[in-house]
């Protein structure tokens, strides 16, 4: 069965520090992968996506993610975190066959001044 | 429009009452999805549509939940005889027909059943 694991429920970083949020997936073939961000009271906003090609993808708000097939991972990174990045982050896997999407349980990011 | 529009933003219903939620997908998007977020972090898939046809309804609680996407109307999700456990945020998302197109989400409807 397909699954998405975000091992870190909650992460706290200082403003200006670097950030890495982990995501692992379980799927037989190469899925297409997404990171979304959810601010309080809002829906999910797409940060970036990967489906093929360069394994390092750039997204909005200075985020990037790297697809590592050997590790079944798609970790999200940002070199310098801003206070406005505090939010919930969700990794998602899309399956081309069946038009299905699976979401991780999210990582809550707190940014301290 | 350019955004997925969900109405209402908040809905309060007494247990046993009916609740109806609406979603206008992005213009030109053929697929519509409904998700239920009960706990803050869990997205439960309910149902998806391809235009007005049900594509996948494996997540729908069949007894009390129903959904439609009719031409030239917002999509709707209806819960008959709401229960306390239906309290959640319901998200609608749409996507285009491109193979790798992502889901675009609305801001959700918060349903509170009292």
Coordinates of N, CA, C and O in Angstrom, one line a residue, chain B residues 43-100:
Chain B
X43 N -5.5 14.2 6.7 CA -6.4 14.4 5.5 C -7.0 13.1 5.1 O -6.3 12.2 4.6
X44 N -8.3 13.0 5.3 CA -9.0 11.8 4.8 C -9.7 12.0 3.5 O -10.5 12.9 3.4
X45 N -9.3 11.3 2.5 CA -10.0 11.4 1.2 C -11.4 10.9 1.3 O -11.7 9.9 1.9
X46 N -12.3 11.7 0.7 CA -13.7 11.3 0.7 C -14.1 10.8 -0.7 O -14.6 9.7 -0.9
X47 N -14.0 11.7 -1.7 CA -14.6 11.4 -3.0 C -13.9 12.3 -4.0 O -13.4 13.4 -3.7
X48 N -13.8 11.8 -5.3 CA -13.3 12.7 -6.4 C -14.3 12.6 -7.6 O -15.0 11.5 -7.7
X49 N -14.3 13.6 -8.3 CA -15.1 13.7 -9.5 C -14.2 14.0 -10.7 O -13.2 14.7 -10.6
X50 N -14.6 13.5 -11.9 CA -14.1 13.9 -13.2 C -15.3 14.6 -13.9 O -16.2 13.9 -14.3
X51 N -15.3 15.9 -14.0 CA -16.4 16.6 -14.4 C -17.6 16.3 -13.5 O -17.5 16.3 -12.3
X52 N -18.7 15.9 -14.1 CA -19.9 15.6 -13.2 C -20.0 14.1 -12.8 O -20.9 13.7 -12.1
X53 N -19.0 13.3 -13.2 CA -19.0 11.9 -12.9 C -18.1 11.6 -11.7 O -17.0 12.0 -11.5
X54 N -18.7 10.7 -10.8 CA -17.9 10.2 -9.7 C -16.7 9.4 -10.2 O -16.9 8.5 -11.0
X55 N -15.5 9.8 -9.8 CA -14.3 9.1 -10.2 C -13.9 8.0 -9.2 O -13.6 6.9 -9.5
X56 N -13.9 8.4 -7.9 CA -13.5 7.5 -6.8 C -14.3 7.9 -5.6 O -14.2 9.1 -5.2
X57 N -15.0 7.0 -5.1 CA -15.8 7.3 -3.9 C -15.5 6.4 -2.7 O -16.3 6.2 -1.8
X58 N -14.3 5.8 -2.8 CA -13.9 4.8 -1.8 C -13.8 5.4 -0.4 O -13.9 4.6 0.6
X59 N -13.7 6.7 -0.2 CA -13.6 7.2 1.1 C -14.9 7.7 1.7 O -14.9 8.2 2.9
X60 N -15.9 7.6 1.0 CA -17.2 8.2 1.4 C -17.9 7.3 2.4 O -18.2 6.1 2.1
X61 N -18.3 7.8 3.6 CA -19.3 7.1 4.4 C -20.6 7.1 3.7 O -21.3 8.1 3.6
X62 N -21.0 6.0 3.2 CA -22.1 5.9 2.3 C -23.5 6.3 2.9 O -24.4 6.8 2.2
X63 N -23.6 6.0 4.2 CA -25.0 6.2 4.8 C -25.4 7.6 4.8 O -26.6 7.9 4.5
X64 N -24.6 8.5 5.2 CA -25.0 9.9 5.4 C -24.4 10.9 4.5 O -24.9 12.1 4.5
X65 N -23.3 10.6 3.8 CA -22.6 11.5 3.0 C -23.0 11.3 1.5 O -23.1 10.2 1.0
X66 N -23.2 12.4 0.8 CA -23.4 12.4 -0.6 C -22.7 13.6 -1.2 O -22.5 14.6 -0.5
X67 N -22.4 13.5 -2.5 CA -21.8 14.6 -3.2 C -22.2 14.7 -4.6 O -22.5 13.6 -5.2
X68 N -22.1 15.9 -5.2 CA -22.5 16.0 -6.6 C -21.6 17.1 -7.2 O -21.2 18.0 -6.5
X69 N -21.4 17.0 -8.5 CA -20.8 18.0 -9.3 C -21.6 18.1 -10.6 O -21.4 17.4 -11.5
X70 N -22.5 19.1 -10.6 CA -23.4 19.2 -11.8 C -22.9 20.3 -12.7 O -22.2 21.3 -12.2
X71 N -23.1 20.2 -14.0 CA -22.6 21.3 -14.9 C -23.2 22.6 -14.5 O -24.3 22.8 -14.1
X72 N -22.3 23.6 -14.6 CA -22.6 25.0 -14.4 C -23.1 25.3 -13.0 O -23.9 26.3 -12.7
X73 N -22.8 24.5 -12.0 CA -23.1 24.7 -10.6 C -21.9 24.3 -9.8 O -21.1 23.5 -10.2
X74 N -21.8 25.0 -8.5 CA -20.7 24.5 -7.7 C -20.9 23.1 -7.3 O -22.1 22.6 -7.2
X75 N -19.8 22.4 -7.0 CA -19.9 21.0 -6.4 C -20.5 21.2 -5.0 O -20.3 22.2 -4.4
X76 N -21.0 20.1 -4.5 CA -21.6 20.1 -3.2 C -21.3 18.8 -2.5 O -21.1 17.7 -3.1
X77 N -21.1 18.9 -1.1 CA -21.0 17.8 -0.3 C -22.1 17.9 0.8 O -22.1 19.0 1.5
X78 N -22.9 16.9 0.9 CA -24.0 17.0 1.9 C -23.9 15.9 2.9 O -23.6 14.7 2.6
X79 N -24.1 16.3 4.1 CA -24.1 15.3 5.2 C -25.5 15.3 5.8 O -26.0 16.3 6.3
X80 N -26.2 14.2 5.7 CA -27.5 14.1 6.3 C -27.4 13.7 7.8 O -26.5 12.9 8.1
X81 N -28.2 14.2 8.6 CA -28.2 13.7 10.0 C -26.8 13.7 10.6 O -26.2 12.7 10.9
X82 N -26.2 14.9 10.7 CA -24.8 15.1 11.2 C -24.7 14.5 12.6 O -25.6 14.5 13.4
X83 N -23.4 14.0 12.8 CA -23.0 13.5 14.1 C -21.9 14.3 14.6 O -21.2 15.0 13.8
X84 N -21.7 14.2 15.9 CA -20.6 15.0 16.5 C -19.3 14.7 15.8 O -18.4 15.6 15.7
X85 N -19.0 13.4 15.4 CA -17.8 13.0 14.8 C -17.6 13.6 13.4 O -16.5 13.5 12.9
X86 N -18.6 14.2 12.9 CA -18.5 14.9 11.6 C -17.8 16.2 11.7 O -17.5 16.9 10.7
X87 N -17.7 16.7 12.9 CA -17.0 18.0 13.1 C -15.6 17.9 12.6 O -14.8 17.1 13.0
X88 N -15.3 18.8 11.6 CA -14.0 18.7 10.9 C -13.9 19.9 10.0 O -14.9 20.7 9.8
X89 N -12.8 20.1 9.4 CA -12.6 21.0 8.3 C -12.7 20.2 7.0 O -12.0 19.2 6.8
X90 N -13.6 20.6 6.1 CA -13.7 19.9 4.8 C -13.1 20.7 3.7 O -13.4 21.9 3.5
X91 N -12.1 20.1 3.0 CA -11.4 20.8 2.0 C -11.8 20.3 0.6 O -12.0 19.0 0.4
X92 N -12.0 21.2 -0.3 CA -12.2 20.8 -1.7 C -10.9 21.2 -2.4 O -10.2 22.1 -2.1
X93 N -10.5 20.4 -3.4 CA -9.4 20.6 -4.2 C -9.7 20.3 -5.7 O -10.6 19.5 -6.0
X94 N -9.1 21.0 -6.6 CA -9.3 20.7 -8.0 C -8.0 20.6 -8.7 O -6.9 21.1 -8.2
X95 N -8.0 19.9 -9.9 CA -6.8 19.8 -10.7 C -7.2 19.7 -12.1 O -8.3 19.3 -12.5
X96 N -6.2 20.0 -13.0 CA -6.5 19.9 -14.4 C -6.2 18.5 -14.9 O -5.8 17.6 -14.1
X97 N -6.4 18.3 -16.1 CA -6.3 16.9 -16.6 C -4.8 16.5 -16.9 O -4.5 15.4 -17.3
X98 N -3.9 17.4 -16.9 CA -2.5 17.1 -17.1 C -2.0 16.0 -16.1 O -2.4 16.0 -15.0
X99 N -1.2 15.1 -16.6 CA -0.8 13.9 -15.9 C -0.2 14.3 -14.5 O -0.4 13.6 -13.6
X100 N 0.6 15.3 -14.5 CA 1.3 15.6 -13.3 C 0.8 16.9 -12.6 O 1.5 17.5 -11.8

